[in-house]
N, CA and C of each residue as an Amber inpcrd file, in Angstrom:
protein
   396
  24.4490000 165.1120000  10.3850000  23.3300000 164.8450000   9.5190000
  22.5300000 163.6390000  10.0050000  23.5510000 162.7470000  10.7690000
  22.4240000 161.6100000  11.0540000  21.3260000 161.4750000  11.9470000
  22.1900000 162.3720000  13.2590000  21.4340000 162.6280000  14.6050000
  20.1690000 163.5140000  13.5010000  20.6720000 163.9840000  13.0510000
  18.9440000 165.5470000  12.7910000  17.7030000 164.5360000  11.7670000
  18.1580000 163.2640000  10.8370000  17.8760000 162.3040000  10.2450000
  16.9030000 161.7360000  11.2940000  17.5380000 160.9640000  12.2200000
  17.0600000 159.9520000  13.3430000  16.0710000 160.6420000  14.0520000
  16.4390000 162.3180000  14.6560000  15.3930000 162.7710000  15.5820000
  14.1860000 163.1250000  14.9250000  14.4170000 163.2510000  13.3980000
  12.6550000 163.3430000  13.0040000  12.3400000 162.2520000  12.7080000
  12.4980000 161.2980000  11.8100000  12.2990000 159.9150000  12.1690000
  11.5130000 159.3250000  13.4440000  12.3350000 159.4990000  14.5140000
  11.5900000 158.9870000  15.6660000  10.6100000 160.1960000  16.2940000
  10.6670000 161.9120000  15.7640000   9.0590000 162.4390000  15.8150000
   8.0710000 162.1140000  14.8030000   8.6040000 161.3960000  13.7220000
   7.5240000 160.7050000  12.6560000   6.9140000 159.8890000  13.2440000
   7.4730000 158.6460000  14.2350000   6.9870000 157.4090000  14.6480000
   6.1350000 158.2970000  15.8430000   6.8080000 159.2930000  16.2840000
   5.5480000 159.5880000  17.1090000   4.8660000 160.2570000  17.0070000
   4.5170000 160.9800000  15.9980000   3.2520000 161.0580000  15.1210000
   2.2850000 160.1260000  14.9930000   2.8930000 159.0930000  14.0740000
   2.2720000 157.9950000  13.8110000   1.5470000 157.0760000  14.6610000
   2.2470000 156.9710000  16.1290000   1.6110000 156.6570000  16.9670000
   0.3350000 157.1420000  17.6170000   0.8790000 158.5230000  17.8580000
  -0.7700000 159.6930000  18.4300000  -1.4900000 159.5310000  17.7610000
  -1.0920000 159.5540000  15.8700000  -2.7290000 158.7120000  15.3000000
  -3.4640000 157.9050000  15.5600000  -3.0180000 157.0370000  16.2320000
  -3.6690000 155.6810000  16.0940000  -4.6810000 156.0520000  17.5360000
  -3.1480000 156.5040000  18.7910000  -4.1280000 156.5260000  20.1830000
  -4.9770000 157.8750000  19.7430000  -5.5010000 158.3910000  19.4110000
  -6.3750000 159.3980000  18.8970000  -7.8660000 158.3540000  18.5080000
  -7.6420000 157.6560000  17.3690000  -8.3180000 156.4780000  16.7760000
  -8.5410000 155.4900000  17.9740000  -7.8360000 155.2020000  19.0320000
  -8.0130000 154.3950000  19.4720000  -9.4100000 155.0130000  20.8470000
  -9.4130000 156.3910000  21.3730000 -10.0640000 157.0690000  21.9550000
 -11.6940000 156.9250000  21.1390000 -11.6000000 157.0000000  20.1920000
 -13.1150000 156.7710000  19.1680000 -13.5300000 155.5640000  18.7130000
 -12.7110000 154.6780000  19.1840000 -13.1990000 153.1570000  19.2660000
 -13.5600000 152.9260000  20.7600000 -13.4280000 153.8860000  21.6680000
 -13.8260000 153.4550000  23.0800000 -14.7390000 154.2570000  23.2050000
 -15.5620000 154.8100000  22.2190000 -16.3770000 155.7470000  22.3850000
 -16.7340000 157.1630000  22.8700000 -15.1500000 157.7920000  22.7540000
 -15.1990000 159.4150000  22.6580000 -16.1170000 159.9830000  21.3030000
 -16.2460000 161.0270000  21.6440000 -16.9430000 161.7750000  20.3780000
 -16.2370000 162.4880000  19.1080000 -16.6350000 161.9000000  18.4830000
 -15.7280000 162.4250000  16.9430000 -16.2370000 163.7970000  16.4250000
 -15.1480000 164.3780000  16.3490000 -15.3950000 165.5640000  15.8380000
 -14.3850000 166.3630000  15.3250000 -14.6380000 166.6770000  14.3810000
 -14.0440000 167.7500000  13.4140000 -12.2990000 167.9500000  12.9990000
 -12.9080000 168.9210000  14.6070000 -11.1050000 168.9030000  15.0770000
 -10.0650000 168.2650000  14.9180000 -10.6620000 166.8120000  15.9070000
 -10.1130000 165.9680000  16.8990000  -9.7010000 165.2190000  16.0540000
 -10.4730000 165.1570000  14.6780000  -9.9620000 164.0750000  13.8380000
  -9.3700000 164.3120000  12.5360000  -9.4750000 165.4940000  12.4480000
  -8.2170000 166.2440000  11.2070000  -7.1650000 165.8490000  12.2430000
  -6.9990000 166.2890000  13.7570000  -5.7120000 166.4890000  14.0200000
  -4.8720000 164.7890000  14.1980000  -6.3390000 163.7440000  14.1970000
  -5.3060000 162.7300000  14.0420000  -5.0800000 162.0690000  12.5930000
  -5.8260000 162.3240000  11.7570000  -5.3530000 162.2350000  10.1480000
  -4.2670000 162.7130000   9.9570000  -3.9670000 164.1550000  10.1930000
  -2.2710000 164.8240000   9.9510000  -1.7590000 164.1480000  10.7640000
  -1.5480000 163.4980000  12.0970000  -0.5150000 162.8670000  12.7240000
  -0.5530000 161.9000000  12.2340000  -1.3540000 161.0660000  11.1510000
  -1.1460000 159.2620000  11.2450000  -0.5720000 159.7720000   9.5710000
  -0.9490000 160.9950000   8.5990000  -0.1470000 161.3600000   7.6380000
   0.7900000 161.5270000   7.5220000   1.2580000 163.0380000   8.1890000
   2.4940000 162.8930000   8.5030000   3.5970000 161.9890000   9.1730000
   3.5090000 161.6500000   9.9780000   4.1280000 160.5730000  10.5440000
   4.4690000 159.4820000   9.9470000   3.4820000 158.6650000   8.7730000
   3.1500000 157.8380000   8.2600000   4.4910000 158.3940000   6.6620000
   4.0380000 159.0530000   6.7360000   5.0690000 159.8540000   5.2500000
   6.6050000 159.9210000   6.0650000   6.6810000 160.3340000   7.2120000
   7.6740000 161.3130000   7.6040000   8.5600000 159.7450000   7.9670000
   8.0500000 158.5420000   8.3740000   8.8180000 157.4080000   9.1830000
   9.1570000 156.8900000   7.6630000   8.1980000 156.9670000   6.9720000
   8.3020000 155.6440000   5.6450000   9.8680000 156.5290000   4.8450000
   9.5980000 157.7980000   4.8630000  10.8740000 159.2280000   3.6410000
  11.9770000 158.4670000   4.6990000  11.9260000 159.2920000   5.9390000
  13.4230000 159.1850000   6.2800000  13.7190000 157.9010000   7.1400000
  12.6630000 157.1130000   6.7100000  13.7870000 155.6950000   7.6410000
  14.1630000 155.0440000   6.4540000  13.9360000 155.2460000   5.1760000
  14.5440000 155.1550000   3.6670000  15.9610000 155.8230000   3.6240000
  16.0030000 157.0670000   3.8570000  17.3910000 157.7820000   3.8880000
  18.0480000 157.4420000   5.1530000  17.7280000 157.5950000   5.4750000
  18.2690000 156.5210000   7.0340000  19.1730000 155.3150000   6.5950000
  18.5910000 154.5800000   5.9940000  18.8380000 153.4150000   5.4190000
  19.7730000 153.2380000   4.5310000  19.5720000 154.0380000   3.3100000
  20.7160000 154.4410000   2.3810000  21.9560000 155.9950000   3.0840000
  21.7390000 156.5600000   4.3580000  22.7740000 157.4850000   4.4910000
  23.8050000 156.3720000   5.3040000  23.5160000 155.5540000   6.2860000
  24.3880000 154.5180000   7.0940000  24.7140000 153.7450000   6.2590000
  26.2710000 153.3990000   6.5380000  27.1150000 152.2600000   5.1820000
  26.8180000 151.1140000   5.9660000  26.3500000 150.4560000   7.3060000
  26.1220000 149.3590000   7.8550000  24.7460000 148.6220000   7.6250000
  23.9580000 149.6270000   7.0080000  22.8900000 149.1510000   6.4180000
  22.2560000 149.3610000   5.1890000  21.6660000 148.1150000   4.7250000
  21.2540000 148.1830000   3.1020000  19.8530000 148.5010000   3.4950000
  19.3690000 149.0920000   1.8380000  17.7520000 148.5620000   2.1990000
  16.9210000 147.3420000   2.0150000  17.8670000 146.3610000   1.5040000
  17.5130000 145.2600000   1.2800000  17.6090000 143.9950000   2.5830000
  17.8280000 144.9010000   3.8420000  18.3820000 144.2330000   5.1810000
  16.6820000 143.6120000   5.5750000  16.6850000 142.6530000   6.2060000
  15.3440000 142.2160000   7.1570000  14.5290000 142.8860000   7.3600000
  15.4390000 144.0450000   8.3780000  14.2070000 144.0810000   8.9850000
  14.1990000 145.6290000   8.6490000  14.7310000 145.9510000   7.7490000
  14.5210000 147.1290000   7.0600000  12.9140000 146.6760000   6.1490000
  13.2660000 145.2880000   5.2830000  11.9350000 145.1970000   4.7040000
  10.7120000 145.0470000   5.4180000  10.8980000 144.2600000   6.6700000
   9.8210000 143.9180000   7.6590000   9.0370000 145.6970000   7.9080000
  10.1750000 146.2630000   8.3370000   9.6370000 147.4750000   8.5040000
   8.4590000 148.1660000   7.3590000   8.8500000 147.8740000   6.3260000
   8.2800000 148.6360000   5.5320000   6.9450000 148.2050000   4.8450000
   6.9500000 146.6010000   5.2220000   5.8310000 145.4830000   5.2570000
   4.6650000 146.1660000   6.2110000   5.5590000 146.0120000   7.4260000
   4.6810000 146.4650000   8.5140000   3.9090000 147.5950000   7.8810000
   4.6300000 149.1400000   7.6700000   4.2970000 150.1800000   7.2590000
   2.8180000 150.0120000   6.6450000   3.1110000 149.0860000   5.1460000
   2.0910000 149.1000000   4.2460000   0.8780000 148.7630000   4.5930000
   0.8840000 147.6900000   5.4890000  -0.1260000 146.7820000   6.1080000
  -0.8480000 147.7810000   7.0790000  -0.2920000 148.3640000   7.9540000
  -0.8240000 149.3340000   8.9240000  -1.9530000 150.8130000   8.1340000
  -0.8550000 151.3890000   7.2030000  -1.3740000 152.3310000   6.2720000
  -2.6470000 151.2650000   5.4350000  -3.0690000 150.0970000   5.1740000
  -3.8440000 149.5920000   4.7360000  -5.2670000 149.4520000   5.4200000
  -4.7410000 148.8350000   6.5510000  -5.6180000 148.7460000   7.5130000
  -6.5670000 150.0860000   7.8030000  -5.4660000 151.1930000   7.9150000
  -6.4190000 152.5560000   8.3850000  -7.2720000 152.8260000   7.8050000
  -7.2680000 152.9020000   6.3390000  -8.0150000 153.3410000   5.4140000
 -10.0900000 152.9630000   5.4000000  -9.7900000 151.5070000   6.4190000
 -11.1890000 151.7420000   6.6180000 -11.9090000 152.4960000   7.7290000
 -10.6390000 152.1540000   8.9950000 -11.2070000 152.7770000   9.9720000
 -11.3620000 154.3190000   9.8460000 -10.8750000 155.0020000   9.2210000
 -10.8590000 156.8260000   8.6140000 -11.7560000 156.8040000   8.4450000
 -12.4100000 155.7250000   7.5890000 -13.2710000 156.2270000   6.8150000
 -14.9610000 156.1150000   7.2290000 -14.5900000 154.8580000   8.7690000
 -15.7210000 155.0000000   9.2140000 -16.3410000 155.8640000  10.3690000
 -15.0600000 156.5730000  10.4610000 -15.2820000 157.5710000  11.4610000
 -15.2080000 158.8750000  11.2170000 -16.6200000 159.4130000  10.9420000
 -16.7240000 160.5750000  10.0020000 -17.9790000 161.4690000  10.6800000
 -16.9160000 162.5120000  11.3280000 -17.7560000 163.3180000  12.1990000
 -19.5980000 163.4140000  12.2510000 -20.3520000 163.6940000  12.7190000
 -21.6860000 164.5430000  12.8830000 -21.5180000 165.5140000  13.5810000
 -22.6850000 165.8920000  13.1180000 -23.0490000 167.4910000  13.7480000
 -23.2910000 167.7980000  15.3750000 -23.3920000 166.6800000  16.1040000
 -23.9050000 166.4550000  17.2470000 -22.7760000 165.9580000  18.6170000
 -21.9190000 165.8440000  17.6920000 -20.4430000 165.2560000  18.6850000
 -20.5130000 164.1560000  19.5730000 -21.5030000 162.9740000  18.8260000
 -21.9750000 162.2860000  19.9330000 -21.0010000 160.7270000  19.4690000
 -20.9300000 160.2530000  20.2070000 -20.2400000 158.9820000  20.2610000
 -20.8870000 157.8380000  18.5880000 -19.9410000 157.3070000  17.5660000
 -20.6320000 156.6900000  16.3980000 -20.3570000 155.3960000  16.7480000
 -21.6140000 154.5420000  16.2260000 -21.6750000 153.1420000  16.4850000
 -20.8960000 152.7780000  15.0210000 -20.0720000 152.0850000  15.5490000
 -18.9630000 151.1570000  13.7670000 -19.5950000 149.6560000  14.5040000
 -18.9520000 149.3730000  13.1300000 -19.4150000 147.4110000  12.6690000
 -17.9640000 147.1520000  13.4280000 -18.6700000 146.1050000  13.7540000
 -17.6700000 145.2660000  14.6790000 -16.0540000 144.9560000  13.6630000
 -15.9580000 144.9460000  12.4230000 -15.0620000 144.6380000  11.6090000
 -13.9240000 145.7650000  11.7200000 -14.9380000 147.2010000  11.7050000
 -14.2740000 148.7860000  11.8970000 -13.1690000 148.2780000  12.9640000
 -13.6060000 148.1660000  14.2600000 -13.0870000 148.3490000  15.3770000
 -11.8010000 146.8220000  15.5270000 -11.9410000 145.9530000  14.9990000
 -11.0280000 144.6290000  14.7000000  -9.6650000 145.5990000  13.8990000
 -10.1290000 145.7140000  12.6840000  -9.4030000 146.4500000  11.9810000
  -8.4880000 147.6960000  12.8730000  -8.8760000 148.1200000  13.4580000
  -8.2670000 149.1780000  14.8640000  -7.2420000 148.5450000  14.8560000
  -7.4560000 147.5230000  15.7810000  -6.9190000 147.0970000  16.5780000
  -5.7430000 146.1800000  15.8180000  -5.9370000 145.6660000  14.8170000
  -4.7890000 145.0110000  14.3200000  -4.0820000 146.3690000  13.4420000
  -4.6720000 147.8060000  13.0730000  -3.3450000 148.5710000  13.0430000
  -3.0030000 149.0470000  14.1310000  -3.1370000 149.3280000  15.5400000
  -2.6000000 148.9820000  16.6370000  -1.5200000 147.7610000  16.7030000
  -1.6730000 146.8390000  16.6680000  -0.8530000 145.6560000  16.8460000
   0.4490000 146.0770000  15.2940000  -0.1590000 146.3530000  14.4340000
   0.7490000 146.3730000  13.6220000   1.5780000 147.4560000  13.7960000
   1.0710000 148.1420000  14.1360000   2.7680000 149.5860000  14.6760000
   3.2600000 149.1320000  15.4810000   2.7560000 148.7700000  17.0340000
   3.4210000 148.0610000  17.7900000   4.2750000 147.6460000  17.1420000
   4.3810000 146.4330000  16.6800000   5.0670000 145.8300000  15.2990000
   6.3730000 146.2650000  14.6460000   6.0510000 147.3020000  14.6550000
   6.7450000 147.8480000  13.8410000   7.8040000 148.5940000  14.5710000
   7.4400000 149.4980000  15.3940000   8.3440000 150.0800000  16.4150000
   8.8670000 149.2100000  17.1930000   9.0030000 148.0990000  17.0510000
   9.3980000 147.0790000  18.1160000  10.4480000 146.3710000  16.6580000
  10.4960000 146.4610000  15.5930000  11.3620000 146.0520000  14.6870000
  12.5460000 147.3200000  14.7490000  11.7900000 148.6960000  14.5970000
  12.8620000 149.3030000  14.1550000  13.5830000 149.3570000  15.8500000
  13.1750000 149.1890000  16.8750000  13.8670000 149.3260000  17.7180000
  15.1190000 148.5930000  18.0010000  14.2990000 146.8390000  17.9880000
  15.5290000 145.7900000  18.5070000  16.0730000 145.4270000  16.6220000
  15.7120000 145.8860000  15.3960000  15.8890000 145.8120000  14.5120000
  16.7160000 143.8820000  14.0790000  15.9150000 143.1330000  14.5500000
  15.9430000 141.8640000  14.3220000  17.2830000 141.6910000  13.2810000
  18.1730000 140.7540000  13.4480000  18.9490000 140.4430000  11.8220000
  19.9890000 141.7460000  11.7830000  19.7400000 142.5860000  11.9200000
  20.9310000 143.6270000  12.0650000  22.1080000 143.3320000  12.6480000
């Protein structure tokens, strides 16, 4: 049960990740469109759902770890902050009809980049899992 636990878990995180480098392709000025960006909404969704569900059961199925551990909370800090952050950049990147590259406010593209830094972040907690 744990291995089948862990291996979606870590296809959640990489979900979660392709969202972002998806997002991160339309801050360098690829063209937004339709597709391209449902398909990275469901990866930064799912992923985003799928890391936050089972690195919870994760957490409570292993007797060596609480959820009240470090960097179990760090993790989930991280989580919130990242899922916070996105919410503007989604929202400023909202297809046209023309598939042509969209100019964002310099704040849009900051915001990127620190939920970039913040998964980093994060996958770099649950990895070396600090305090454990």
């Amino acid at each position: 049960m744990y291995e089948a636990l862990l291996f979606f878990h870590v296809l959640a995180a990489f979900f979660l990740a392709m969202g972002v480098v998806i997002y991160s392709g339309f801050v360098f000025g690829s063209p937004v469109n339709r597709p391209t960006r449902l398909v990275g909404e469901i990866l930064w969704g799912v992923g985003g759902l799928g890391t936050l569900a089972l690195g919870i059961w994760l957490a409570l199925n292993r007797p060596e770890y609480e959820i009240w551990d470090g960097w179990i909370i760090a993790a989930i800090v991280l989580w919130l902050a990242a899922t916070g952050t996105g919410q503007p950049v989604s929202a400023a990147f909202q297809p046209r009809g023309d598939d042509s590259a969209i100019a964002v406010d310099q704040r849009v593209v900051l915001m990127h980049w620190l939920r970039v830094i913040l998964v980093v972040a994060l996958l770099v907690v649950m990895v070396w899992k600090p305090g454990a």
